[in-house]
Structure formats: C-alpha cells, structure tokens
Short mmCIF file of C-alpha atoms (C1' of nucleotides) in Angstrom, two decimals:
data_model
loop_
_atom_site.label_atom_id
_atom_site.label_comp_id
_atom_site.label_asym_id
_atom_site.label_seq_id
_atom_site.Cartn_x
_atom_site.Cartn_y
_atom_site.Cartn_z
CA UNK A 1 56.38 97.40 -16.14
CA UNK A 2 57.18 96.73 -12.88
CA UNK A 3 55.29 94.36 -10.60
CA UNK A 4 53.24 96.25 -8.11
CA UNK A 5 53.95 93.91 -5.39
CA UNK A 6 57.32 94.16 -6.09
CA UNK A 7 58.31 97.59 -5.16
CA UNK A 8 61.37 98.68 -5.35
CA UNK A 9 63.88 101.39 -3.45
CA UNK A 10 62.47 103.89 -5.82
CA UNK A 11 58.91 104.13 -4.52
CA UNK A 12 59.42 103.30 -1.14
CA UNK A 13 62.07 106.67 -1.42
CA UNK A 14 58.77 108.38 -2.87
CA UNK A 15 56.72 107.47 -0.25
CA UNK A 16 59.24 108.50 2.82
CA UNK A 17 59.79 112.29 1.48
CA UNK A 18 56.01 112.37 0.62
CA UNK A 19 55.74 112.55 4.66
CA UNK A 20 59.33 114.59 5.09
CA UNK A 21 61.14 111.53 5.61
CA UNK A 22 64.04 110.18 4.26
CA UNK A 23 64.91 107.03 2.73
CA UNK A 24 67.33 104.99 5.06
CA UNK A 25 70.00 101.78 5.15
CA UNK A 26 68.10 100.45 8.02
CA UNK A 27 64.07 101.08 6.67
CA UNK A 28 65.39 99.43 3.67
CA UNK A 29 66.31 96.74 5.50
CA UNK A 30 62.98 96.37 7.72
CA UNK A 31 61.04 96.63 4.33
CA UNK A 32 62.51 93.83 2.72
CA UNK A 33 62.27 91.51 5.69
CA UNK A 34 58.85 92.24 5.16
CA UNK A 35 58.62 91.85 1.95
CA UNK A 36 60.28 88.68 1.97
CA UNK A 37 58.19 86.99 4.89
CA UNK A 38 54.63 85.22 4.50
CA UNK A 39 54.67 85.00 8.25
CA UNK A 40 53.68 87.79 11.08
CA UNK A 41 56.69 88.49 12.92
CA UNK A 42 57.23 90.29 15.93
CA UNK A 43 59.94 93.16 16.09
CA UNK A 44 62.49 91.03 17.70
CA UNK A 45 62.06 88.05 14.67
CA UNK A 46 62.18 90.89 12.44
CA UNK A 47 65.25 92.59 13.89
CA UNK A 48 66.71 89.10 13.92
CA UNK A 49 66.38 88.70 10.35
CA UNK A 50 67.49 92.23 9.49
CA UNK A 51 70.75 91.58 10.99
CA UNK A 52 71.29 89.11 8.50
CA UNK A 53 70.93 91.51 5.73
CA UNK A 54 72.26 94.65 7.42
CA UNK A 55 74.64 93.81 10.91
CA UNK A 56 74.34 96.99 11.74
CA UNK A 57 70.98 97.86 12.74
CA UNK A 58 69.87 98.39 15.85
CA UNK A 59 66.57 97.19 17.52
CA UNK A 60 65.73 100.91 17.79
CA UNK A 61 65.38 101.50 14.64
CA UNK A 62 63.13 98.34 13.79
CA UNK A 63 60.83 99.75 16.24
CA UNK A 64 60.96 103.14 14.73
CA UNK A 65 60.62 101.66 11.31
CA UNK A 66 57.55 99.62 12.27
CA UNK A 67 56.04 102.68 13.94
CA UNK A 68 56.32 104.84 11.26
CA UNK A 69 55.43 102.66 8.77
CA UNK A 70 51.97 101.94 10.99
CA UNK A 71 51.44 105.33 10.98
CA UNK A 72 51.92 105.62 6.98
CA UNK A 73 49.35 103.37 7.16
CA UNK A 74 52.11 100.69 4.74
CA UNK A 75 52.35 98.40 7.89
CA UNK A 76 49.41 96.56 10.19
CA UNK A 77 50.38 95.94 13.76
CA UNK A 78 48.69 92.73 14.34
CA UNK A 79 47.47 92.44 18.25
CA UNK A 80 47.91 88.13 18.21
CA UNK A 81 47.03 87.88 21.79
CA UNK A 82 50.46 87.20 23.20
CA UNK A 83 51.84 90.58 24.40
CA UNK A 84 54.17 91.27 21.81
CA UNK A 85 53.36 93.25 18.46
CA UNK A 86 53.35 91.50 15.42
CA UNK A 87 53.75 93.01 11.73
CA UNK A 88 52.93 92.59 8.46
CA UNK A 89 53.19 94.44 5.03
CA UNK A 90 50.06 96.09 4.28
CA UNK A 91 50.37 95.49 0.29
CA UNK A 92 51.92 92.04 0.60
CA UNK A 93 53.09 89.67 -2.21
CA UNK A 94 50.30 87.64 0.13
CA UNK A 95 47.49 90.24 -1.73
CA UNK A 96 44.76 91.18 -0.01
CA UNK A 97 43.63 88.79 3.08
CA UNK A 98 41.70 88.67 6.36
CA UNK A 99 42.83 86.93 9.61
CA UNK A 100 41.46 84.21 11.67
CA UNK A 101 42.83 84.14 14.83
CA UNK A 102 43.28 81.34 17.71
CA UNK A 103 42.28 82.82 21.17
CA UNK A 104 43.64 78.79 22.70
CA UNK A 105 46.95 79.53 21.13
CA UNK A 106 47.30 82.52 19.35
CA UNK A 107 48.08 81.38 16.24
CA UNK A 108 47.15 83.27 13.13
CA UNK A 109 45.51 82.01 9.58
CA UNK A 110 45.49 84.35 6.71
CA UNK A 111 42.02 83.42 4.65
CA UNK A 112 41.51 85.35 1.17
CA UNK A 113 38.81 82.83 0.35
CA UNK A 114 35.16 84.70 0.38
CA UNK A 115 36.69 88.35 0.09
CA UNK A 116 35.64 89.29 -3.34
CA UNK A 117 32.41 90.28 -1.62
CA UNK A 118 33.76 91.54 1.49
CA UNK A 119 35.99 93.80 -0.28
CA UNK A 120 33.18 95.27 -2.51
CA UNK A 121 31.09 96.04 0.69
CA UNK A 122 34.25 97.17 2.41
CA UNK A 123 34.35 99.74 -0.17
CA UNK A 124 31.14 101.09 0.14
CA UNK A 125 30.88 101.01 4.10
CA UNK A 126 34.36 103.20 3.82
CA UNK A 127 32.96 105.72 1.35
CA UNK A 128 29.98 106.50 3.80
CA UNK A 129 31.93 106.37 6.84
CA UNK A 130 34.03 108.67 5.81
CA UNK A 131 31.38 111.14 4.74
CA UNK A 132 29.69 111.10 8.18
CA UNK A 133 32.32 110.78 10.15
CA UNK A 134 34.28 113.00 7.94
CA UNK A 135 37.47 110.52 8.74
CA UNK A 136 40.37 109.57 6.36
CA UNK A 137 39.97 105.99 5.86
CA UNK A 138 43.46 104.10 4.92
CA UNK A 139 43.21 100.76 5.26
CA UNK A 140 41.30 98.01 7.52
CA UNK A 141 41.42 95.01 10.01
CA UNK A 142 39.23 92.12 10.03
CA UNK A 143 39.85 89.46 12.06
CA UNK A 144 37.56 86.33 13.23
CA UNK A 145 38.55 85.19 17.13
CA UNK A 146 37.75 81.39 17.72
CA UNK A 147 39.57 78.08 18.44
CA UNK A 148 41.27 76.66 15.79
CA UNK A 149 41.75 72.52 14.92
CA UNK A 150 44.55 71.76 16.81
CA UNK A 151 43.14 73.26 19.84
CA UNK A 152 40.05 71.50 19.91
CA UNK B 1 11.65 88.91 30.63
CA UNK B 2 14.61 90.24 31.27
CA UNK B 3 16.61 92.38 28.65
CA UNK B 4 19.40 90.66 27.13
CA UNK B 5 21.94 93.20 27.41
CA UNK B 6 21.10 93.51 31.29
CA UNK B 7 22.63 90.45 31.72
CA UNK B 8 22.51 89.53 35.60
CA UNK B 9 24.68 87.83 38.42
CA UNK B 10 23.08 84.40 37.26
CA UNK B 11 23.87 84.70 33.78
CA UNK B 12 27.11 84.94 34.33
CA UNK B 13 27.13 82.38 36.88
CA UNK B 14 26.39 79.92 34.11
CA UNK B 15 29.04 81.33 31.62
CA UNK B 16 31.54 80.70 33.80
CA UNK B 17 30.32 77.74 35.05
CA UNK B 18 30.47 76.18 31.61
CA UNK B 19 33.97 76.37 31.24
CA UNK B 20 34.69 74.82 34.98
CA UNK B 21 35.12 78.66 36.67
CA UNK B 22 33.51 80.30 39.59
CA UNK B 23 31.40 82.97 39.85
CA UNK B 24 33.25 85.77 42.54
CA UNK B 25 33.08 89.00 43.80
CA UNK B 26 36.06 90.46 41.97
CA UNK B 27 34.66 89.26 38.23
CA UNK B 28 31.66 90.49 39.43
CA UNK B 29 33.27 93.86 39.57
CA UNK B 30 34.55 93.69 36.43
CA UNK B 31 32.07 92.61 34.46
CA UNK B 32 29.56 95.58 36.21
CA UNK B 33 32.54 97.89 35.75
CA UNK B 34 32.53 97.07 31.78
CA UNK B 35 28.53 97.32 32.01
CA UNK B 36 28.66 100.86 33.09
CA UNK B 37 30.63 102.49 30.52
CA UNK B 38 30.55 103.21 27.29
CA UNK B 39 34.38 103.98 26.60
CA UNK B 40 37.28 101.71 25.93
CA UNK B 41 39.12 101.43 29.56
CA UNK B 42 42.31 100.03 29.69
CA UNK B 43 42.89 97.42 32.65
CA UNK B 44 44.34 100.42 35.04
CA UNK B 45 41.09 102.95 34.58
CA UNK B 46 39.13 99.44 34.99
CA UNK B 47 40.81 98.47 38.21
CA UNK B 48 40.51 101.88 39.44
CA UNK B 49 36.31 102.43 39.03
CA UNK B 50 36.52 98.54 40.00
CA UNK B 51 37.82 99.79 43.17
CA UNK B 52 35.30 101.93 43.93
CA UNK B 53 32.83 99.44 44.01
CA UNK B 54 34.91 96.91 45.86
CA UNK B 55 38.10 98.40 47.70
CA UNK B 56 39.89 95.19 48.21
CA UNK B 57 39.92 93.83 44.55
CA UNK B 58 43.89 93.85 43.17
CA UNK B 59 44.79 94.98 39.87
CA UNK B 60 46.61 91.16 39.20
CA UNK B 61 42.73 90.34 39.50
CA UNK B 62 41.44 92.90 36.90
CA UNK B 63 44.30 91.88 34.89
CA UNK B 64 42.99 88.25 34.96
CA UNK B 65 39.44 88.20 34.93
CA UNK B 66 39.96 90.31 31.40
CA UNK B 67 42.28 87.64 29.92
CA UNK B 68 39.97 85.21 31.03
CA UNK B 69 37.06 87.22 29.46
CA UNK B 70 38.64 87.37 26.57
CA UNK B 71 39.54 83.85 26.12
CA UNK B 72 35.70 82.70 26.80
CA UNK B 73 35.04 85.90 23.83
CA UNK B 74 32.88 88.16 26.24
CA UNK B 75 35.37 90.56 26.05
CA UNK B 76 37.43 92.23 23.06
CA UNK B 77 41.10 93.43 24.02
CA UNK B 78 41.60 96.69 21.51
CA UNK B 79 44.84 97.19 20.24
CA UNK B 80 44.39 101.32 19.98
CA UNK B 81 47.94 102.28 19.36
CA UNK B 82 49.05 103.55 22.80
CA UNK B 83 50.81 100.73 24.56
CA UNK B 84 47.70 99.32 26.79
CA UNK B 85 45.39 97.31 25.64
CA UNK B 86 42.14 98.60 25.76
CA UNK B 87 38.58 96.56 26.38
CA UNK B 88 35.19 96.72 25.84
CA UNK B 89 32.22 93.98 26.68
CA UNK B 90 31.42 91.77 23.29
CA UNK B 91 27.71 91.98 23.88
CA UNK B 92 27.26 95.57 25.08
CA UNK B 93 24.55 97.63 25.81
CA UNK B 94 26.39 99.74 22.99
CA UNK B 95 24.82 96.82 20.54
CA UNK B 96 27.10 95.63 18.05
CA UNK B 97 29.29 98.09 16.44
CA UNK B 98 32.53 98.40 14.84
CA UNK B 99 35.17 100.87 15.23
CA UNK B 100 37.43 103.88 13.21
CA UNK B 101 40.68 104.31 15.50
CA UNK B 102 42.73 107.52 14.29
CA UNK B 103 46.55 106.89 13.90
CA UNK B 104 47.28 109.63 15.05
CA UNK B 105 45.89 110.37 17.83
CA UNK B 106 44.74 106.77 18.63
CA UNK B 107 41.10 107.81 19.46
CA UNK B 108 38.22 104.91 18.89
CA UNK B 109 35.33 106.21 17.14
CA UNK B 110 32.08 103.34 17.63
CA UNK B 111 29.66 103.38 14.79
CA UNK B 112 26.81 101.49 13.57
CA UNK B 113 25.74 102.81 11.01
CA UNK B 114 25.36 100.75 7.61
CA UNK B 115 26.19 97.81 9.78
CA UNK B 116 22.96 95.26 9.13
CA UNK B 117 24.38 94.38 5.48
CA UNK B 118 27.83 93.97 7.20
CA UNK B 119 26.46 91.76 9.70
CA UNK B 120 24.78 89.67 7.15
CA UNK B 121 27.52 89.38 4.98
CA UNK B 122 29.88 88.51 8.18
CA UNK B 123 27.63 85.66 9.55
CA UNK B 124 27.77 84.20 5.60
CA UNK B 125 31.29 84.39 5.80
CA UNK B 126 32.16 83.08 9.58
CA UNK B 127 29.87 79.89 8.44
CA UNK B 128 32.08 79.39 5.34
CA UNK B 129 35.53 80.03 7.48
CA UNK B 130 34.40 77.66 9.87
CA UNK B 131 33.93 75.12 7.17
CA UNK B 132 36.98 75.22 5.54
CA UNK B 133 39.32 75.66 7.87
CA UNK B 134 37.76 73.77 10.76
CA UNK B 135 37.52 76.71 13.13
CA UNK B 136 35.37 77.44 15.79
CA UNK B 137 34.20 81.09 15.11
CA UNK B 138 33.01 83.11 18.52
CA UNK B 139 33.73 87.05 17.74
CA UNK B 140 35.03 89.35 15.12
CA UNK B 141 36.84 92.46 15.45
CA UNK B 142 36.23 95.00 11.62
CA UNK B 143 38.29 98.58 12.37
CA UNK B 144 39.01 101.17 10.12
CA UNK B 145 41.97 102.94 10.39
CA UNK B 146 42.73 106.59 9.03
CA UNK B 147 42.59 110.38 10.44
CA UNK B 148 39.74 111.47 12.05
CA UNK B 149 38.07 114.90 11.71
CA UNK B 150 40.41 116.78 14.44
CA UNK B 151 43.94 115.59 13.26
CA UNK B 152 43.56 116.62 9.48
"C1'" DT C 1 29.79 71.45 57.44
"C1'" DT C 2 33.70 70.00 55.14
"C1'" DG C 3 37.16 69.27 51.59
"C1'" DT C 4 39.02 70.30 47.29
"C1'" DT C 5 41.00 73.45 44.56
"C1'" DA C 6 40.12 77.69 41.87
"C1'" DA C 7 40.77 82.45 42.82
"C1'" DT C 8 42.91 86.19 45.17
"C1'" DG C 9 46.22 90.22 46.58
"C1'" DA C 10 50.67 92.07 47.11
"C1'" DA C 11 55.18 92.16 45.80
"C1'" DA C 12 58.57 90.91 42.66
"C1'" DA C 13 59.81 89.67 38.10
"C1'" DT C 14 59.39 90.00 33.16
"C1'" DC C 15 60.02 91.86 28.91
"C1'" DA C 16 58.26 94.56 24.97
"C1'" DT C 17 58.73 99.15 23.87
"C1'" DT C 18 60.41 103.92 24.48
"C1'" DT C 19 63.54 107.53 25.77
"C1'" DC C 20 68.03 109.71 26.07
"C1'" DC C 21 71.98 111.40 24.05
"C1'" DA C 22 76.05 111.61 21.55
"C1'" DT C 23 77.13 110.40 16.73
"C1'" DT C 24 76.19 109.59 11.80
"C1'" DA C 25 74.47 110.26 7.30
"C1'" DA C 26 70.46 111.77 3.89
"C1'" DG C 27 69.86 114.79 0.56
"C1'" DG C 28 68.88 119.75 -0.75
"C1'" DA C 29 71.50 124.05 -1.69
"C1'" DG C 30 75.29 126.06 -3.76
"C1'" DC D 1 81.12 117.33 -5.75
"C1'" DT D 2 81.08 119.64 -1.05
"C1'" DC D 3 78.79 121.71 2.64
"C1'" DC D 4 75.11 122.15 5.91
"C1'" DT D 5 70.97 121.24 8.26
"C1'" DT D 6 68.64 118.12 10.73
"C1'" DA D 7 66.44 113.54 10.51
"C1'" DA D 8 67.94 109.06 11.74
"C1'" DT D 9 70.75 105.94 14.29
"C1'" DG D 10 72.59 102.60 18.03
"C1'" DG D 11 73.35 101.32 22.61
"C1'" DA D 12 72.24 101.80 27.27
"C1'" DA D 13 69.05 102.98 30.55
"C1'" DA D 14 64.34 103.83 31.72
"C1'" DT D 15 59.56 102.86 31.42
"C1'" DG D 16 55.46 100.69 32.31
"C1'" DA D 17 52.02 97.25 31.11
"C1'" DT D 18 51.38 92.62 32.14
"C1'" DT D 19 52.59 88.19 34.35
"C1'" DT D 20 54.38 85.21 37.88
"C1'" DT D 21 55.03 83.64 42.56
"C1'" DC D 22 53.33 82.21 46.77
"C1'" DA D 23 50.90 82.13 50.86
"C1'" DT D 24 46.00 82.85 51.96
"C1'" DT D 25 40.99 82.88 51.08
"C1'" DA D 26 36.58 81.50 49.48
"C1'" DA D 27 33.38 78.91 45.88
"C1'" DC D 28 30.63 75.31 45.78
"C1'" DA D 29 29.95 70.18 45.26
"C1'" DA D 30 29.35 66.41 48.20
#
DNA sequence: TTGTTAATGAAAATCATTTCCATTAAGGAG
DNA sequence: CTCCTTAATGGAAATGATTTTCATTAACAA
C-alpha cells in the first residue's frame, strides 16, 4: 500500500488527464521539488532547484506548472508579503497546517498545533457554504498576520 | 457616541500617531476611499476614486499609505489570483467576514454567515499561537477556495 | 513661528509574471 | 510500434504592478 503522501508518477498522470492534461518531464520535475521541500519557495527558488533535477526546464514552464497546479486546486500560492509568489504542496508530507505570518519581516511559521478542532469546524462551515452559496469548495487558507519574536 | 465603524479623522490621528506617523491629506484619502466601498479595489481603482476626492494625490502615495496600512493591520492585501493585489479595510463597515475566491474566475465572494462559532474558535486559537510561538497576533485572513455558482 | 524630518509626486527603475512563436513530445488511434 | 493531433515547451521580448530616487512640501512638537 502505498503511502498517500508519497504519490507517485502514476497518480499525479491520473490527475493531469482527469483535467485534459498531460503528464510532462518538466511538471514532474516541479512536483517533486515540491514534494521534497518543507519550505515555501518562490518560482525562481523552485526553478532553481528543478534545474538540478531536470537542466532543461525553462522558467516558463515552472510558472505554468505552478499555475495550473493552483488552479487544480494541488498547489497554494502563498501571498508572504514580499511581492513575489510563494508555493507550497497542498497535500504535503508536512500534513495538514495553518500559517502564521510576520507582517515586520515576512517570514512564515507553519503551526498544526490546535487544528484538530479547526479542521472539524472547517468541515462543517464548508458543507453550508457551499449549499448557500452553491460554490465548489476545494481547499482553504488560514493564516494569522502579527509580529513574530525576532522582530519584537 | 460615535459608531465604531465610522471611525473619524481623530481616530486615525491617534493610530498613526502611535507608531511615530502623521496624520495627512493623502492617507486621509485613502482611508475614506476604503470607507466608501464595499468591493475589493486594487491600488489603481483606489488611486483613481482617491483622485476624485483629492486631484493632486500620486499613485506612489496610494501605493504607500496601503503598505503602511497593512503593516499597522488596518488593512488586508488580498491575493485574488489576477496579478494585483487587492485590499479591503480590516475593521469595515462590512463587519467581519471571510471570503470564497473562485479559481477561476478570481471573483471574492464576502460572507458571514456561520461565522460567530468561527470567531470563537479563532480568538481560542490566536491566544494559544501567541503562546507558543511567541507571536504577536493582530489579524487573520480564512478563504475558501473552489468554483463558484457561474463557472460550473 | 520655526525647525526637524516624515511624507509627497513624478519619473525612472525594478522585477515577477505573462505572452509570443517556432519547436518538441505526449499519448490516443490505427 | 508508428503516425498524428495538439498540448506543452523554452527563450526572448513584453507587460505591468510595485518600488525607488530625489528634490520639494507640510506635519506638528517645541
């Protein structure tokens, strides 16, 4: 049985054609820099990084990647403050987590502590949102703004 | 008495005061520009009703009273998809509310409804966060994302 | 009223992201 | 396995939101 945090090529491929896309060298690629990240990186750290695996790829394509993969709904776009994007699996090894986030700095914490609850509620609030607003829920963002220790 | 989301000049005055700012004209502007509507401007449609009010205010000065705004957490920079960022006033007539953006179409849908049992569960959770990790919590941001009614 | 210095506007610079376009390759059909 | 359609790609150029620069103005404490 395989580890559903490990996903391979195999269901990845699934989930492209599910949307009439195909499975590519280069999404590979962007996908496992993902996957093998506990940090948010922007598109240039992450086209960086893919280079390593695959010299090929283009920044381009790790911005088409990362778009389509928002819009799939398998990849958050985090908005840290600074202007660049910055990315992050949406069913990371990292499980399910929330984000504190530094408005002195920018930096970002991922918390998971607490969430049992939140995630229960979460649930609920989704199910009767989506009734009454008759909208397609996929996934969520919650994110505290303060100042962290460092800054103060 | 005067109603707490009718905030007026002297309010203000103070906020910025506490943080060693001035009170002028052009945040002023702003901040009445942000009072007046209901929808998520981005800094251009800002600067533009901003201009209406006050002709000689500069864009470089919409641009900065929002960042500065948003670092003092009166205001909440929305990441909606399209490339600008979008704002809306923390402490709105609106009331507090939480949003469902569309990835597709990048439309911001307010609600709050079912939101009191959110709320409490959030002010539980921002005192624990703030334990633990030593963080000074001023704002949260909660969005669901999905398909609204018109794209499916 | 004055002095200090934060704030401003306009223009230029920055830089993340997108578009263009000729080329390549995924993957279904045969 | 080979062919064919067309999605996907990479690099260069374009775009456009946001930031910086710098000389000038104005807030407000003394």
């Amino acid at each position: 049985m395989q580890d559903k945090n490990c996903q391979g090529r195999g269901q990845w491929h699934g989930k492209f054609h599910g949307c009439g896309c195909r499975m590519t060298a280069g999404r590979e690629t962007v996908i496992r820099v993902l996957q093998e990240t506990s940090k948010h990186l922007s598109a240039d750290e992450i086209f960086i990084r893919a280079r390593k695996i695959n010299p090929d790829i283009g920044l381009t394509t790790v911005y088409r990647t990362l778009e389509k993969l928002s819009t799939m709904g398998e990849v958050h776009r985090l908005d840290s403050g600074d202007k660049r994007g910055r990315f992050e699996l949406a069913d990371s090894e990292k499980g399910h987590h929330h984000h504190l986030v530094c408005t002195m700095c920018n930096s970002i914490i991922d918390y998971d502590d607490f969430i049992d609850e939140e995630i229960k509620l979460l649930k609920e609030t989704e199910k009767k949102l989506s009734q009454k607003y008759n909208f397609n829920i996929n996934s969520h963002l919650i994110q505290f703004y303060g100042i962290c220790e460092k800054c103060k």
